[in-house]
């Protein structure tokens, strides 16, 4: 027994008094003892109840059993798709009233701020998978409007793999880990995915996007978003307009390079989650503009493809995107599980003024999301979880069920009733009314012939890309197909690429060493050549900017104090921030002897974490680092990843050791130490990538 007391007092000393309770919801309340879930104060949180100090544990220990039982049930099923996600709170404001197009309350008044909760995600990987894998990203927004919740459950790519919901389980089974071996995790680069895709010509357009740099975004803050399906806006007169929804990041869309994405998965598998969290915590709030392509039936009829087909997009050059409002994400979740994990999105959560189209993928989704919440969140009352609750009054006669939190009073739980005249009643004027589209048809399982052209838009996408983007698409196909063991699958894919574009086929076949081996594939509808859509190219759209970017500064003791001060000032003036990397995390001192806080030790802060870099060790340290593999890789990778590299005078030996020609290009910039020298570096960093560097090495290959 004396030994018990000793342990207890030791732990007590280590842990402090620990007298805090964390309430069920809301902020932490200081004071008060630790309690069980029944509110019973706990006297000892270090030891279970035993018979004798070295004897068996008593079953009677209700404190132990409650604690362990709760722990055992901490996990709920992860989402079958989009399991890995990160989220934020914010608000949305419309620029001007959209009453001409829709009666949706949140799209009427520019003065009105509608709260939102946004969850970004990958699709294929499990909840613990890496952020930077090649994958589509989910972009789901819940608007808590004054007339109920509207969920815009979209992706960062404007089209999808399949045309009919009935194929979704097949698609997901094909892309997820193969069922016998349980790998690969979060990767499409394996036989079952490409087997399925190569047998589904309708997936060709989406494969082009998935193999493009869109599938390896730099940040959730730097992705476009899309509602994908055609929806309807309906105004107060009941008039309907078709609409496609777009999100545009104010910081500009940007992507990683493949080698960077691969290295980031090891260096920081939470790269996107951390980036979103840090940006918001630092007050650099991510912003997205909401845009719409609004069009009528006549326009739809003239497009040459079916607007109900989710494998097609409407080029902006044909129907422009009009920006209608802005979303600002300004608050991190308080609790990941309660909010990010338990948020329940559903494309069927619409509000008066927004309605569906007959897109067969959307129609199937309208079933799936409600169903999935029942299994994930345990029952029909998931709307009562705080993150899912509407922020407007909610009254009806639905009752009971697992985990019911609300306590509706009174004896009436039905309608019509006369016993509760003040109870909820339907409201034909304010209530949701479905657009009365007239539909006549035979009941059949069929695919409309208007969905049959699978190659034209895939070709349009290829032809809309810049050289680097095309190079990356070829490399991605070659990488993924290179992981496919079955030669016939590779040959079938090459057969499809031939219809998309001969140049694409040639590039991929050459990289695989399979020229002339493409399978013969007969398209149902021969591809057309249509005008390219320059708006699809992220490289072409990129504006020079440093907004939201991070500049990594490799420094040591003795770094030029003036240079560091100027760098900090310049970065912040351009909406960027700097992260200091030094051989040791404990800190560094500048040339004036002032302490510098180090953000990353060299070994754990590789240059893939940053958008541009500055190499600024003291002259003496540069000579030493020139023999250090981590430092050499740091600089070499920054160069390989086409980043702007500013270098302080004296640091040259390190660059030379990394094999960098100091006059390589305008992205390798001497800083000298004088204020004006940063100008050239900032101009290069704003380019985000020095594409000419990649071009030169492509030519050399
Ligand atoms: Fe989803 N999808 N999906 N999806 N989806 C889910 O719902 C489904 C599709 C999308 O952050 C699931 O709550 C079917 C297209 C996002 O919580 C599930 C079909 C688009 C998210 C489901 C599709 C999406 C999901 C899994 C074909 C872009 C994450 C967990 C008919 C427009 C939302 C859940 C979040 C999640 C079904 C196709 C976007 C199983 C059946 C197309 C962003 O219900």
XYZ file of C-alpha atoms and ligand atoms in Angstrom:
745
model
C 0.000 0.000 0.000
C 2.681 2.506 0.733
C 3.922 1.857 -2.820
C 0.452 2.747 -4.157
C 0.545 6.070 -2.463
C 3.980 6.787 -3.859
C 2.865 6.078 -7.447
C -0.182 8.202 -6.960
C 1.651 11.161 -5.586
C 4.282 10.923 -8.294
C 1.654 10.947 -11.032
C -0.222 13.660 -9.223
C 2.866 15.817 -9.246
C 3.446 15.176 -12.932
C -0.098 15.849 -14.014
C -0.852 18.796 -11.807
C -4.235 19.068 -10.127
C -5.974 18.255 -13.434
C -9.243 19.568 -12.082
C -11.033 20.442 -15.314
C -14.196 19.138 -16.818
C -14.787 19.233 -20.516
C -18.467 19.729 -21.016
C -20.516 17.810 -23.586
C -20.362 20.737 -25.958
C -19.143 24.283 -25.876
C -16.009 25.712 -24.380
C -13.946 24.120 -21.621
C -15.137 25.176 -18.172
C -12.351 25.518 -15.641
C -12.802 24.162 -12.163
C -14.648 21.172 -10.789
C -13.500 17.582 -10.517
C -13.065 14.916 -13.176
C -16.303 12.931 -13.291
C -17.805 9.805 -14.841
C -20.404 10.248 -17.570
C -23.001 10.121 -14.818
C -21.375 13.104 -13.120
C -19.853 11.138 -10.247
C -16.548 12.716 -9.120
C -13.624 10.373 -9.710
C -11.223 9.935 -6.798
C -8.415 8.114 -8.621
C -7.859 8.245 -12.378
C -4.557 6.327 -12.240
C -5.420 2.940 -10.787
C -8.190 0.408 -11.308
C -9.848 -1.246 -8.366
C -7.894 -4.350 -7.295
C -8.092 -6.941 -4.623
C -4.768 -6.338 -2.881
C -2.119 -4.168 -4.435
C -0.887 -7.012 -6.683
C -4.169 -8.913 -7.030
C -6.876 -9.216 -9.736
C -9.058 -6.327 -10.858
C -12.596 -6.223 -9.480
C -15.477 -6.440 -11.974
C -17.190 -4.024 -9.662
C -14.976 -1.179 -10.941
C -17.726 0.798 -12.678
C -15.330 3.684 -13.314
C -12.902 1.480 -15.221
C -15.684 -0.263 -17.150
C -17.405 2.947 -18.150
C -14.137 4.507 -19.314
C -12.976 1.468 -21.312
C -16.405 0.757 -22.790
C -16.667 4.302 -24.023
C -13.186 4.080 -25.473
C -13.969 0.792 -27.232
C -16.840 2.495 -29.033
C -15.055 5.708 -29.983
C -14.943 4.911 -33.675
C -17.880 4.969 -36.041
C -17.684 3.475 -39.530
C -15.559 5.684 -41.735
C -17.145 6.967 -44.907
C -17.010 4.313 -47.626
C -15.715 7.052 -49.938
C -14.244 10.422 -48.927
C -13.151 8.920 -45.582
C -10.186 11.255 -45.267
C -11.315 14.837 -44.867
C -10.595 18.204 -43.256
C -13.097 20.913 -42.570
C -13.659 24.521 -41.610
C -16.419 26.926 -40.671
C -17.084 30.175 -42.444
C -19.725 32.232 -44.129
C -21.082 33.036 -47.563
C -22.395 36.294 -48.988
C -24.018 36.867 -52.351
C -22.743 39.869 -54.378
C -26.173 40.945 -55.606
C -29.700 39.602 -55.480
C -30.281 36.577 -57.672
C -34.058 36.913 -57.440
C -34.332 36.904 -61.224
C -33.103 33.294 -61.217
C -33.972 31.852 -57.825
C -36.103 32.393 -54.746
C -33.430 30.782 -52.530
C -33.399 33.012 -49.447
C -29.609 32.998 -49.034
C -29.124 34.324 -52.570
C -31.215 37.469 -52.162
C -29.458 39.970 -49.896
C -25.796 40.980 -50.171
C -25.965 42.115 -46.535
C -26.856 38.619 -45.312
C -24.087 36.315 -44.090
C -25.001 32.643 -44.350
C -22.925 30.354 -42.097
C -21.220 27.457 -43.883
C -19.293 24.334 -42.963
C -16.972 22.970 -45.637
C -15.357 19.545 -45.767
C -12.577 18.814 -48.243
C -11.565 15.206 -48.795
C -9.830 12.595 -50.880
C -12.016 9.822 -52.261
C -10.288 6.466 -52.301
C -8.131 6.326 -49.177
C -9.115 5.432 -45.634
C -9.396 8.007 -42.870
C -5.701 7.689 -42.015
C -4.326 7.810 -45.550
C -1.984 10.473 -46.902
C -3.295 13.812 -48.138
C -1.236 14.254 -51.286
C -2.114 11.082 -53.193
C -3.338 11.285 -56.781
C -7.109 11.407 -56.364
C -10.204 13.491 -56.890
C -10.863 15.874 -53.983
C -14.293 16.298 -52.415
C -15.510 19.856 -51.905
C -18.677 19.685 -49.828
C -20.329 22.853 -48.536
C -23.211 23.016 -46.093
C -25.004 26.362 -46.180
C -27.059 26.895 -43.017
C -29.644 29.116 -44.718
C -32.654 30.799 -43.151
C -34.848 28.338 -45.067
C -32.995 25.156 -44.196
C -29.693 23.543 -45.034
C -28.434 23.490 -48.617
C -25.572 21.066 -49.261
C -23.501 21.586 -52.395
C -21.665 18.256 -52.364
C -19.131 18.645 -55.145
C -15.620 17.726 -56.211
C -12.561 19.606 -57.464
C -13.090 18.208 -60.976
C -16.146 19.280 -62.986
C -17.102 15.851 -64.334
C -17.256 12.263 -63.095
C -16.135 8.747 -64.068
C -19.533 7.207 -64.677
C -22.910 8.217 -66.047
C -25.247 6.071 -63.975
C -25.372 5.617 -60.201
C -25.746 1.865 -60.603
C -22.044 1.698 -61.570
C -20.777 3.556 -58.473
C -20.195 0.507 -56.236
C -18.244 -1.101 -59.119
C -16.112 2.008 -59.619
C -15.316 2.263 -55.918
C -14.635 -1.453 -55.502
C -12.242 -1.209 -58.443
C -10.300 1.767 -57.072
C -10.165 0.777 -53.393
C -7.696 -1.758 -51.998
C -7.976 -5.072 -53.826
C -10.163 -7.292 -51.646
C -7.859 -10.305 -51.355
C -4.652 -8.451 -50.427
C -5.861 -5.259 -48.798
C -3.642 -2.957 -50.858
C -2.849 -0.567 -52.418
C -4.173 2.108 -50.107
C -5.403 5.402 -51.579
C -4.102 4.682 -55.055
C -5.636 4.113 -58.461
C -2.351 2.711 -59.790
C -3.299 -0.959 -59.751
C -4.888 -3.586 -61.950
C -8.484 -3.556 -60.737
C -8.934 0.194 -61.238
C -7.501 0.213 -64.733
C -9.280 -3.014 -65.630
C -12.615 -1.394 -64.786
C -11.740 1.989 -66.313
C -10.493 0.473 -69.559
C -13.788 -1.393 -69.890
C -15.806 1.800 -69.273
C -15.214 4.178 -72.182
C -17.454 6.740 -70.462
C -14.662 7.219 -67.892
C -12.142 8.519 -70.466
C -12.797 12.219 -69.989
C -12.537 11.915 -66.195
C -9.361 9.821 -66.486
C -7.749 12.729 -68.318
C -8.559 15.008 -65.378
C -7.524 12.401 -62.815
C -4.154 12.012 -64.544
C -3.716 15.782 -64.713
C -2.269 17.971 -61.975
C -5.829 18.682 -60.772
C -5.589 15.392 -58.880
C -2.571 16.564 -56.846
C -3.625 20.002 -55.582
C -1.132 22.165 -53.712
C -3.677 22.939 -51.027
C -7.392 22.666 -50.323
C -7.239 26.469 -50.374
C -6.018 26.403 -53.953
C -8.551 24.147 -55.639
C -11.480 24.919 -57.847
C -14.739 23.203 -56.897
C -17.710 22.052 -58.955
C -21.260 20.880 -58.336
C -20.766 18.717 -61.465
C -24.403 17.892 -62.199
C -26.781 20.255 -63.887
C -29.147 21.637 -61.256
C -32.112 23.977 -61.571
C -32.632 27.405 -60.100
C -36.313 28.274 -59.716
C -37.554 31.826 -59.149
C -40.618 33.128 -57.318
C -42.650 32.902 -60.526
C -41.788 29.216 -60.779
C -39.511 29.736 -63.805
C -36.572 27.354 -64.019
C -33.040 27.939 -65.314
C -30.416 25.212 -65.568
C -27.275 25.850 -63.578
C -23.788 24.449 -63.009
C -22.027 25.534 -59.804
C -18.334 26.518 -59.647
C -16.026 27.473 -56.782
C -12.905 29.556 -57.522
C -10.119 29.973 -54.953
C -9.179 33.626 -54.507
C -5.563 32.558 -53.860
C -5.525 30.985 -57.334
C -5.610 27.293 -58.187
C -2.262 25.518 -57.879
C -0.986 21.971 -58.009
C 1.930 19.943 -56.768
C 4.383 18.149 -58.991
C 4.176 14.364 -58.808
C 7.605 13.932 -57.227
C 6.659 16.522 -54.629
C 3.359 14.777 -53.900
C 5.138 11.456 -53.392
C 7.737 12.962 -51.060
C 5.128 14.963 -49.167
C 3.193 11.795 -48.412
C 6.232 10.712 -46.410
C 7.372 14.085 -45.074
C 3.930 15.166 -43.874
C 1.011 12.892 -44.664
C -1.262 15.579 -43.154
C 0.058 18.247 -45.496
C -3.337 19.484 -46.707
C -5.022 19.175 -43.330
C -2.233 21.061 -41.607
C -2.131 23.699 -44.345
C -5.844 24.457 -43.970
C -5.646 24.501 -40.192
C -2.518 26.681 -40.094
C -3.864 29.171 -42.621
C -7.024 29.714 -40.592
C -5.157 29.746 -37.281
C -2.797 32.396 -38.738
C -5.714 34.558 -39.853
C -5.027 33.940 -43.552
C -8.616 32.954 -44.255
C -9.206 30.878 -47.381
C -11.684 32.494 -49.745
C -13.640 31.046 -52.632
C -15.933 32.771 -55.082
C -19.107 30.978 -56.079
C -19.846 31.129 -59.782
C -22.711 29.855 -61.890
C -23.190 28.908 -65.489
C -26.900 29.602 -65.984
C -28.520 28.444 -69.222
C -31.897 27.684 -70.692
C -33.248 24.674 -72.533
C -32.489 26.186 -75.949
C -28.813 26.635 -75.012
C -28.738 23.093 -73.632
C -30.191 21.762 -76.882
C -27.483 23.514 -78.915
C -24.446 22.227 -76.987
C -23.925 19.023 -78.947
C -23.951 16.862 -75.808
C -26.430 16.128 -73.072
C -26.391 18.402 -70.012
C -27.723 15.474 -67.974
C -24.518 13.537 -68.710
C -22.104 14.064 -65.760
C -19.097 13.084 -67.868
C -19.432 16.343 -69.835
C -18.694 19.944 -68.945
C -19.938 23.122 -70.533
C -16.916 25.124 -71.699
C -16.790 28.546 -70.117
C -16.151 29.948 -73.551
C -19.670 28.769 -74.498
C -21.533 29.630 -71.281
C -19.508 32.055 -69.133
C -19.175 31.586 -65.390
C -20.706 34.510 -63.535
C -19.388 35.088 -60.036
C -22.308 35.502 -57.642
C -20.789 35.531 -54.179
C -17.917 34.762 -51.867
C -17.239 32.232 -49.115
C -14.700 32.917 -46.379
C -13.435 30.119 -44.129
C -12.476 31.775 -40.862
C -12.825 29.211 -38.089
C -11.260 25.842 -37.429
C -13.456 23.127 -35.953
C -13.326 22.789 -32.187
C -13.545 19.042 -32.247
C -12.607 16.919 -35.247
C -14.942 14.041 -34.439
C -17.986 16.083 -33.464
C -17.790 18.242 -36.554
C -15.605 16.953 -39.393
C -16.387 13.300 -38.776
C -20.072 13.621 -37.934
C -21.075 16.159 -40.564
C -23.641 14.590 -42.856
C -23.788 15.974 -46.373
C -26.536 15.046 -48.810
C -27.169 16.381 -52.329
C -30.858 16.007 -51.443
C -30.516 18.800 -48.895
C -31.868 21.586 -51.087
C -33.864 24.695 -50.262
C -36.781 26.365 -52.040
C -35.414 27.850 -55.264
C -32.886 25.063 -55.968
C -33.949 21.832 -57.617
C -32.520 18.746 -59.283
C -32.131 17.720 -62.893
C -32.630 14.189 -64.173
C -28.899 13.460 -64.322
C -28.951 9.710 -63.528
C -25.891 10.004 -61.305
C -27.481 12.757 -59.246
C -30.739 10.839 -59.017
C -28.896 7.861 -57.509
C -26.994 10.085 -55.099
C -30.308 11.360 -53.768
C -30.828 7.898 -52.293
C -27.274 7.118 -51.224
C -26.399 9.925 -48.852
C -29.378 9.549 -46.547
C -28.842 5.826 -46.468
C -25.151 6.149 -45.647
C -25.876 8.458 -42.685
C -28.119 5.812 -41.159
C -25.261 3.377 -41.060
C -22.513 5.852 -40.142
C -24.350 7.911 -37.569
C -26.531 5.138 -36.239
C -30.069 6.251 -36.964
C -32.454 8.839 -38.349
C -31.672 11.581 -35.819
C -28.306 12.658 -37.226
C -29.827 16.051 -38.038
C -29.757 16.733 -34.295
C -25.972 16.610 -34.058
C -24.872 20.235 -33.636
C -22.918 20.362 -36.925
C -25.912 19.075 -38.871
C -28.642 21.111 -37.192
C -30.346 23.705 -39.328
C -29.874 27.219 -37.976
C -33.508 28.062 -38.661
C -36.621 26.822 -36.821
C -37.289 23.123 -37.424
C -40.641 21.640 -36.478
C -42.418 18.525 -37.634
C -44.101 15.373 -36.368
C -41.211 13.001 -36.830
C -40.573 11.378 -33.474
C -38.348 9.083 -31.477
C -35.621 6.845 -32.880
C -32.148 6.069 -31.649
C -30.389 8.906 -29.836
C -33.261 11.356 -30.041
C -32.096 14.541 -28.322
C -35.077 16.837 -28.863
C -37.978 16.700 -26.407
C -41.078 17.653 -28.404
C -43.889 18.352 -25.945
C -47.646 17.853 -26.146
C -49.966 15.004 -27.126
C -50.072 15.678 -30.874
C -47.611 13.952 -33.202
C -49.674 13.792 -36.379
C -51.191 16.076 -38.966
C -53.945 17.041 -39.748
C -54.911 17.708 -36.178
C -57.272 20.022 -34.368
C -55.792 19.555 -30.895
C -52.718 21.664 -31.550
C -53.772 24.626 -33.680
C -50.408 26.328 -33.127
C -48.484 23.278 -34.329
C -46.557 23.115 -37.602
C -48.505 23.227 -40.844
C -47.525 22.981 -44.489
C -47.015 26.311 -46.238
C -47.739 26.183 -49.970
C -46.315 29.680 -50.455
C -42.981 29.447 -48.604
C -42.580 25.706 -48.758
C -40.452 23.680 -51.153
C -42.227 22.958 -54.435
C -40.639 20.643 -56.981
C -40.320 22.096 -60.464
C -43.235 20.608 -62.383
C -41.240 19.255 -65.299
C -43.439 17.193 -67.569
C -42.018 13.768 -68.298
C -43.455 11.055 -70.518
C -41.655 7.822 -71.225
C -41.526 4.060 -71.148
C -40.136 2.409 -68.051
C -36.829 0.876 -69.123
C -33.217 0.226 -68.232
C -31.393 2.079 -70.934
C -28.732 4.724 -71.585
C -29.741 7.662 -73.757
C -27.870 7.724 -77.103
C -27.137 11.379 -76.284
C -24.639 10.069 -73.666
C -22.628 7.974 -76.165
C -19.719 10.245 -77.199
C -16.914 9.357 -74.792
C -13.858 10.823 -76.470
C -14.609 14.312 -77.814
C -14.348 16.136 -74.488
C -11.366 14.023 -73.422
C -9.650 15.277 -76.584
C -10.800 18.829 -75.862
C -9.199 18.610 -72.429
C -5.900 17.357 -73.886
C -5.870 20.094 -76.492
C -6.619 22.757 -73.881
C -3.521 21.962 -71.819
C -0.185 23.764 -71.941
C 3.026 21.823 -72.628
C 3.902 21.134 -68.993
C 0.368 20.013 -68.277
C 0.445 17.630 -71.231
C 3.817 16.300 -70.105
C 2.419 15.587 -66.659
C -0.626 13.787 -68.049
C 1.609 11.520 -70.128
C 3.828 10.856 -67.111
C 0.830 10.093 -64.890
C -0.658 7.603 -67.350
C 2.784 6.006 -67.727
C 3.232 5.792 -63.940
C -0.202 4.340 -63.266
C -0.186 1.891 -66.177
C 3.373 1.016 -65.260
C 1.992 -0.337 -61.985
C -0.543 -2.501 -63.826
C 0.652 -6.111 -63.976
C -1.734 -7.356 -66.668
C -0.445 -6.401 -70.116
C -3.896 -6.709 -71.738
C -5.231 -3.933 -69.480
C -2.392 -1.613 -70.504
C -3.042 -2.439 -74.160
C -6.762 -1.718 -73.790
C -6.009 1.671 -72.215
C -3.604 2.518 -75.015
C -6.420 1.667 -77.440
C -8.578 4.331 -75.766
C -5.780 6.910 -75.670
C -5.493 6.579 -79.445
C -9.037 7.923 -79.801
C -8.344 10.744 -77.378
C -5.260 11.968 -79.207
C -2.470 10.281 -81.195
C 0.118 12.468 -79.467
C -1.098 11.259 -76.060
C -0.953 7.655 -77.220
C 2.546 8.140 -78.620
C 3.845 9.705 -75.390
C 2.386 7.053 -73.081
C 3.203 4.091 -75.341
C 6.765 5.326 -75.665
C 7.164 5.769 -71.919
C 5.806 2.261 -71.333
C 7.912 0.787 -74.133
C 4.702 -0.473 -75.765
C 4.570 1.406 -79.055
C 2.252 -0.282 -81.542
C 0.680 -2.515 -78.884
C -2.615 -0.675 -78.445
C -5.753 -2.822 -78.559
C -8.266 -2.110 -81.326
C -11.226 -0.312 -79.791
C -14.261 0.679 -81.801
C -15.928 3.793 -80.395
C -19.726 3.833 -80.457
C -19.526 7.466 -81.559
C -16.368 8.596 -83.353
C -14.642 11.446 -81.511
C -14.921 14.949 -82.869
C -12.371 17.690 -82.687
C -13.877 20.681 -80.954
C -12.341 24.021 -80.066
C -10.019 23.866 -77.048
C -11.183 25.527 -73.836
C -8.215 27.570 -72.564
C -10.056 28.135 -69.265
C -9.391 24.482 -68.379
C -5.636 25.036 -68.082
C -4.487 25.862 -64.560
C -1.033 26.903 -65.787
C -2.535 29.341 -68.272
C -4.879 30.764 -65.636
C -2.226 31.143 -62.940
C -1.708 34.747 -61.870
C 1.620 35.788 -60.381
C 1.032 35.611 -56.642
C 2.522 34.697 -53.298
C -0.816 34.873 -51.478
C -1.121 32.092 -48.935
C 2.259 30.640 -49.913
C 5.083 29.601 -47.604
C 8.733 30.480 -48.213
C 11.172 28.049 -46.596
C 14.367 29.687 -45.350
C 17.327 27.420 -44.663
C 19.585 29.265 -42.239
C 22.187 28.760 -39.559
C 23.701 30.830 -36.778
C 25.226 33.936 -38.257
C 22.587 34.452 -40.956
C 22.434 38.035 -42.158
C 20.053 39.816 -39.765
C 19.003 42.393 -42.376
C 18.145 39.749 -44.926
C 15.875 37.862 -42.532
C 14.089 41.033 -41.465
C 13.552 42.039 -45.099
C 12.337 38.583 -46.006
C 9.749 38.563 -43.235
C 8.501 41.997 -44.215
C 8.373 41.230 -47.935
C 6.630 37.896 -47.420
C 3.950 39.413 -45.253
C 3.462 42.355 -47.642
C 2.735 39.757 -50.340
C 0.320 37.693 -48.211
C 2.903 34.940 -47.662
C 4.816 33.779 -44.610
C 8.246 32.370 -44.016
C 9.154 29.118 -42.262
C 12.629 28.828 -40.796
C 14.594 25.610 -41.291
C 17.844 25.104 -39.447
C 20.030 22.110 -38.615
C 18.665 22.049 -35.055
C 15.180 22.892 -33.773
C 16.449 24.561 -30.602
C 16.933 27.922 -32.290
C 19.483 29.991 -34.185
C 21.033 33.429 -33.801
C 21.362 36.016 -36.573
C 24.469 38.093 -37.348
C 23.412 40.640 -34.707
C 23.124 37.913 -32.097
C 19.328 37.997 -31.979
C 17.533 34.688 -31.438
C 15.574 33.260 -34.365
C 12.738 30.795 -33.754
C 13.246 27.678 -35.842
C 10.095 26.090 -37.293
C 11.621 22.879 -38.644
C 14.817 20.981 -38.003
C 16.523 20.287 -41.315
C 15.926 16.537 -40.990
C 12.160 17.016 -40.594
C 11.605 20.061 -42.789
C 12.369 19.092 -46.386
C 11.889 21.730 -49.075
C 8.787 19.956 -50.458
C 6.883 21.673 -47.654
C 7.436 25.103 -49.202
C 6.447 27.044 -52.296
C 9.752 28.885 -52.726
C 13.017 28.722 -50.803
C 15.820 30.910 -49.576
C 19.226 29.412 -48.835
C 20.907 31.582 -46.234
C 23.438 29.789 -44.045
C 26.500 31.706 -42.924
C 29.514 31.249 -45.213
C 31.161 28.902 -42.756
C 28.033 26.813 -42.334
C 27.500 26.656 -46.106
C 30.805 24.871 -46.526
C 29.842 22.451 -43.781
C 26.310 21.866 -45.193
C 27.810 21.206 -48.620
C 28.765 17.822 -47.158
C 25.365 17.170 -45.547
C 22.988 14.937 -47.531
C 19.805 16.412 -46.025
C 20.938 19.951 -46.916
C 21.941 18.900 -50.431
C 18.568 17.155 -50.959
C 16.805 20.244 -49.588
C 18.305 22.463 -52.239
C 18.338 19.889 -55.032
C 14.635 19.089 -54.545
C 13.703 22.769 -54.543
C 15.449 23.074 -57.909
C 13.945 19.863 -59.242
C 10.489 21.000 -58.169
C 10.887 24.174 -60.217
C 10.852 26.512 -57.229
C 12.359 29.937 -57.009
C 15.613 29.722 -55.023
C 17.049 32.850 -53.462
C 20.572 32.438 -52.091
C 22.550 34.669 -49.783
C 26.145 35.466 -50.626
C 28.386 32.868 -49.058
C 25.852 30.060 -49.539
C 27.129 29.179 -53.031
C 29.100 26.079 -51.966
C 25.859 24.391 -50.895
C 24.163 25.131 -54.213
C 27.168 23.916 -56.121
C 27.243 20.722 -54.030
C 23.580 20.206 -55.000
C 24.608 20.406 -58.656
C 22.849 23.710 -59.313
C 24.220 25.971 -61.991
C 24.023 29.442 -60.408
C 23.129 30.985 -63.734
C 20.612 28.209 -64.518
C 17.592 30.452 -64.942
C 15.759 33.489 -63.609
C 14.501 31.357 -60.720
C 17.951 31.024 -59.126
C 18.412 34.457 -57.606
C 21.401 35.880 -55.699
C 20.225 37.905 -52.709
C 23.416 39.612 -51.708
C 21.849 40.892 -48.533
C 20.565 44.203 -49.834
C 16.871 45.017 -49.667
C 16.429 45.601 -53.419
C 17.711 42.114 -54.165
C 14.516 40.558 -52.916
C 12.580 42.048 -55.820
C 13.925 39.597 -58.370
C 13.391 36.711 -55.962
C 9.794 37.732 -55.245
C 9.081 38.096 -58.955
C 10.423 34.584 -59.558
C 8.569 33.119 -56.565
C 5.320 34.669 -57.767
C 5.638 32.585 -60.938
C 5.137 29.590 -58.586
C 6.990 27.270 -60.964
C 9.915 27.978 -63.260
C 8.502 25.921 -66.129
C 11.462 26.543 -68.438
C 13.546 24.443 -66.036
C 11.302 21.428 -66.602
C 11.282 22.015 -70.336
C 15.061 21.946 -70.442
C 15.251 18.706 -68.511
C 12.479 17.171 -70.678
C 14.521 18.035 -73.760
C 17.611 16.530 -72.187
C 15.784 13.199 -71.535
Fe -20.483 10.863 -53.263
N -20.815 9.768 -51.587
N -21.421 9.465 -54.373
N -20.043 11.882 -54.991
N -19.522 12.257 -52.219
C -20.415 10.090 -50.355
O -21.754 9.970 -48.426
C -22.181 8.478 -53.878
C -20.405 11.526 -56.255
C -19.022 13.440 -52.671
O -17.290 15.404 -46.888
C -20.976 9.175 -49.303
O -21.714 10.807 -46.335
C -22.841 7.764 -54.946
C -20.210 12.620 -57.157
C -18.367 14.136 -51.606
O -18.790 14.114 -45.956
C -21.884 8.226 -50.099
C -22.417 8.360 -56.102
C -19.724 13.639 -56.398
C -18.508 13.319 -50.487
C -21.669 8.724 -51.512
C -21.530 9.426 -55.729
C -19.612 13.160 -55.055
C -19.243 12.163 -50.899
C -19.966 8.531 -48.404
C -22.768 8.003 -57.529
C -19.311 15.045 -56.858
C -17.965 13.575 -49.098
C -20.133 9.202 -47.059
C -24.172 8.037 -57.797
C -20.437 15.816 -57.370
C -18.896 14.396 -48.276
C -21.253 10.084 -47.199
C -18.274 14.668 -46.929
C -19.616 11.126 -50.035
C -22.319 8.158 -52.543
C -20.862 10.222 -56.679
C -19.090 13.980 -54.004
C -21.608 6.754 -49.922
C -23.791 6.578 -54.781
C -20.532 12.635 -58.655
C -17.654 15.475 -51.688
O -23.227 8.379 -49.747
